[in-house]
Short mmCIF file of C-alpha atoms and ligand atoms in Angstrom, two decimals:
data_model
loop_
_atom_site.label_atom_id
_atom_site.label_comp_id
_atom_site.label_asym_id
_atom_site.label_seq_id
_atom_site.Cartn_x
_atom_site.Cartn_y
_atom_site.Cartn_z
CA UNK A 23 -5.36 0.41 18.58
CA UNK A 24 -4.26 1.98 15.33
CA UNK A 25 -5.50 1.81 11.73
CA UNK A 26 -3.37 1.86 8.60
CA UNK A 27 -4.01 1.92 4.87
CA UNK A 28 -2.42 -0.86 2.81
CA UNK A 29 -2.52 -1.43 -0.93
CA UNK A 30 -1.37 -4.38 -3.01
CA UNK A 31 -0.02 -2.65 -6.12
CA UNK A 32 -0.82 -3.71 -9.72
CA UNK A 33 2.26 -5.95 -9.93
CA UNK A 34 1.20 -7.83 -6.81
CA UNK A 35 -2.31 -8.35 -8.16
CA UNK A 36 -1.05 -9.36 -11.62
CA UNK A 37 1.34 -11.91 -10.14
CA UNK A 38 -1.31 -13.56 -7.99
CA UNK A 39 0.13 -12.49 -4.62
CA UNK A 40 -3.12 -11.18 -3.08
CA UNK A 41 -3.87 -14.33 -1.07
CA UNK A 42 -0.28 -14.68 0.19
CA UNK A 43 -0.15 -11.09 1.37
CA UNK A 44 -3.59 -11.08 2.99
CA UNK A 45 -2.67 -14.32 4.78
CA UNK A 46 0.45 -12.73 6.28
CA UNK A 47 -1.51 -9.86 7.77
CA UNK A 48 -4.33 -12.12 9.01
CA UNK A 49 -1.89 -14.57 10.61
CA UNK A 50 -0.02 -11.71 12.26
CA UNK A 51 -3.29 -10.83 13.97
CA UNK A 52 -4.40 -7.62 12.31
CA UNK A 53 -8.12 -7.06 11.95
CA UNK A 54 -9.40 -6.43 8.43
CA UNK A 55 -11.58 -3.34 8.66
CA UNK A 56 -12.04 -2.54 4.95
CA UNK A 57 -11.21 -4.31 1.67
CA UNK A 58 -11.80 -3.56 -2.01
CA UNK A 59 -10.56 -4.28 -5.53
CA UNK A 60 -10.36 -1.18 -7.72
CA UNK A 61 -8.58 0.45 -10.61
CA UNK A 62 -7.10 3.75 -9.45
CA UNK A 63 -7.95 6.85 -11.54
CA UNK A 64 -5.32 9.40 -12.57
CA UNK A 65 -6.86 11.87 -10.11
CA UNK A 66 -6.82 9.46 -7.16
CA UNK A 67 -3.22 8.43 -7.97
CA UNK A 68 -2.06 12.05 -7.99
CA UNK A 69 -3.81 12.70 -4.67
CA UNK A 70 -2.50 9.52 -3.05
CA UNK A 71 1.10 10.25 -4.06
CA UNK A 72 0.84 14.08 -3.74
CA UNK A 73 3.99 14.19 -1.54
CA UNK A 74 6.02 12.99 -4.55
CA UNK A 75 4.51 15.43 -7.09
CA UNK A 76 7.82 17.19 -7.82
CA UNK A 77 10.03 14.08 -7.94
CA UNK A 78 11.42 12.85 -11.26
CA UNK A 79 9.83 9.41 -10.76
CA UNK A 80 6.30 10.84 -10.23
CA UNK A 81 4.93 10.36 -13.80
CA UNK A 82 6.17 6.77 -13.88
CA UNK A 83 4.78 6.09 -10.41
CA UNK A 84 1.32 7.37 -11.39
CA UNK A 85 1.39 5.42 -14.68
CA UNK A 86 2.30 2.24 -12.81
CA UNK A 87 -0.22 2.56 -9.99
CA UNK A 88 -3.05 3.15 -12.51
CA UNK A 89 -1.92 0.30 -14.80
CA UNK A 90 -4.20 -2.40 -13.39
CA UNK A 91 -6.35 -3.45 -10.45
CA UNK A 92 -5.10 -2.90 -6.91
CA UNK A 93 -6.37 -4.31 -3.62
CA UNK A 94 -6.95 -1.58 -1.03
CA UNK A 95 -7.44 -2.39 2.64
CA UNK A 96 -7.56 -0.95 6.12
CA UNK A 97 -5.91 -2.96 8.88
CA UNK A 98 -6.30 -2.42 12.60
CA UNK A 99 -4.07 -3.48 15.49
CA UNK A 100 -1.51 -2.28 18.02
CA UNK A 101 1.10 -0.12 16.26
CA UNK A 102 -0.39 -1.16 12.92
CA UNK A 103 1.38 1.57 10.91
CA UNK A 104 4.92 0.69 11.98
CA UNK A 105 4.26 -3.06 12.15
CA UNK A 106 2.91 -3.18 8.60
CA UNK A 107 5.87 -1.14 7.33
CA UNK A 108 8.17 -3.64 9.08
CA UNK A 109 6.39 -6.57 7.41
CA UNK A 110 6.58 -4.78 4.01
CA UNK A 111 10.35 -4.26 4.18
CA UNK A 112 12.43 -1.42 2.77
CA UNK A 113 11.19 0.64 -0.20
CA UNK A 114 13.97 -0.65 -2.42
CA UNK A 115 13.77 -4.45 -2.59
CA UNK A 116 17.59 -4.66 -2.64
CA UNK A 117 17.50 -3.39 0.95
CA UNK A 118 14.43 -5.39 2.03
CA UNK A 119 15.30 -8.36 4.22
CA UNK A 120 14.18 -11.91 3.41
CA UNK A 121 11.00 -12.62 5.33
CA UNK A 122 9.52 -9.23 4.45
CA UNK A 123 6.99 -8.89 1.64
CA UNK A 124 9.28 -6.83 -0.60
CA UNK A 125 12.27 -8.95 0.40
CA UNK A 126 10.47 -12.12 -0.63
CA UNK A 127 8.43 -10.97 -3.64
CA UNK A 128 10.03 -7.91 -5.29
CA UNK A 129 13.23 -7.07 -7.18
CA UNK A 130 12.82 -3.46 -8.38
CA UNK A 131 11.88 -0.17 -6.71
CA UNK A 132 9.42 0.68 -9.48
CA UNK A 133 7.35 -2.46 -8.90
CA UNK A 134 7.61 -3.19 -5.20
CA UNK A 135 4.27 -4.99 -4.66
CA UNK A 136 2.83 -3.12 -1.70
CA UNK A 137 2.11 0.27 -0.16
CA UNK A 138 1.57 1.04 3.52
CA UNK A 139 0.93 4.38 5.22
CA UNK A 140 4.07 5.96 6.70
CA UNK A 141 2.57 8.11 9.49
CA UNK A 142 -0.72 8.49 11.42
CA UNK A 143 -1.50 11.61 9.34
CA UNK A 144 -0.89 9.70 6.10
CA UNK A 145 -3.03 6.80 7.34
CA UNK A 146 -5.97 9.06 8.12
CA UNK A 147 -5.66 10.87 4.78
CA UNK A 148 -5.25 7.70 2.70
CA UNK A 149 -8.09 5.81 4.42
CA UNK A 150 -10.41 8.76 3.67
CA UNK A 151 -9.26 8.86 0.03
CA UNK A 152 -10.08 5.20 -0.60
CA UNK A 153 -12.97 4.35 1.76
CA UNK A 154 -16.28 5.89 2.80
CA UNK A 155 -16.91 5.66 6.57
CA UNK A 156 -19.68 3.09 6.07
CA UNK A 157 -17.25 0.81 4.21
CA UNK A 158 -15.16 0.37 7.38
CA UNK A 159 -16.55 -2.38 9.57
P1 RTP B 226 4.89 3.49 -0.82
O1 RTP B 226 4.55 4.95 -0.55
O2 RTP B 226 4.56 3.04 -2.20
O3 RTP B 226 4.36 2.62 0.26
O4 RTP B 226 6.47 3.30 -0.70
P2 RTP B 226 7.41 3.90 0.41
O5 RTP B 226 6.65 4.71 1.41
O6 RTP B 226 8.25 2.77 0.90
O7 RTP B 226 8.32 4.85 -0.48
P3 RTP B 226 8.07 6.35 -0.93
O8 RTP B 226 9.29 7.12 -0.66
O9 RTP B 226 6.77 6.87 -0.41
O10 RTP B 226 7.95 6.20 -2.52
C1 RTP B 226 6.74 5.83 -3.13
C2 RTP B 226 7.02 4.90 -4.27
O11 RTP B 226 7.68 5.61 -5.30
C3 RTP B 226 8.60 4.76 -5.95
N1 RTP B 226 9.93 5.35 -5.87
N2 RTP B 226 10.74 5.36 -6.87
N3 RTP B 226 12.96 5.74 -8.57
C4 RTP B 226 13.02 6.17 -7.31
O12 RTP B 226 13.99 6.72 -6.85
C5 RTP B 226 11.86 5.97 -6.47
N4 RTP B 226 11.73 6.35 -5.21
C6 RTP B 226 10.50 5.95 -4.84
C7 RTP B 226 8.59 3.43 -5.25
O13 RTP B 226 7.81 2.54 -6.02
C8 RTP B 226 7.94 3.74 -3.92
O14 RTP B 226 7.24 2.61 -3.42
MG1 MG B 227 5.31 6.25 0.90
#
């Protein structure tokens, strides 16, 4: 069993895709371990995307991710990290295959609907950033 951190980004929330996306993960068979609606602070955004601090797109990324409510969740299942990334599709929607979340619902890299942890270390770090232990059931 593995846990991963997943976030529906502000564009996904704004466009009313929360139900569609949750349904995909539930139907796949992942267990929902934590779930919350929140508006990300500047500080949390900078911590979450710390690996990209020196990239040219960092200021825009932080501005976007703090621009409106997001839905944060923890999913559990066999190979959850890689499986969720597979269901999300490639980072750039032009490379994301139809049938994936980004392939079906996104057109630009700046607003690509969903985030999922990339590695077990990232998952552990991101889960701890967004959830207190008692919020994981
Ligand atoms: P995420 O962290 O959001 O799940 O996306 P990811 O792992 O697929 O991609 P990552 O390399 O971690 O990039 C994080 C987010 O930054 C934006 N980005 N923009 N303009 C660009 O070249 C560029 N590269 C990345 C994307 O919105 C990406 O989701
Ligand atoms: Mg990433």
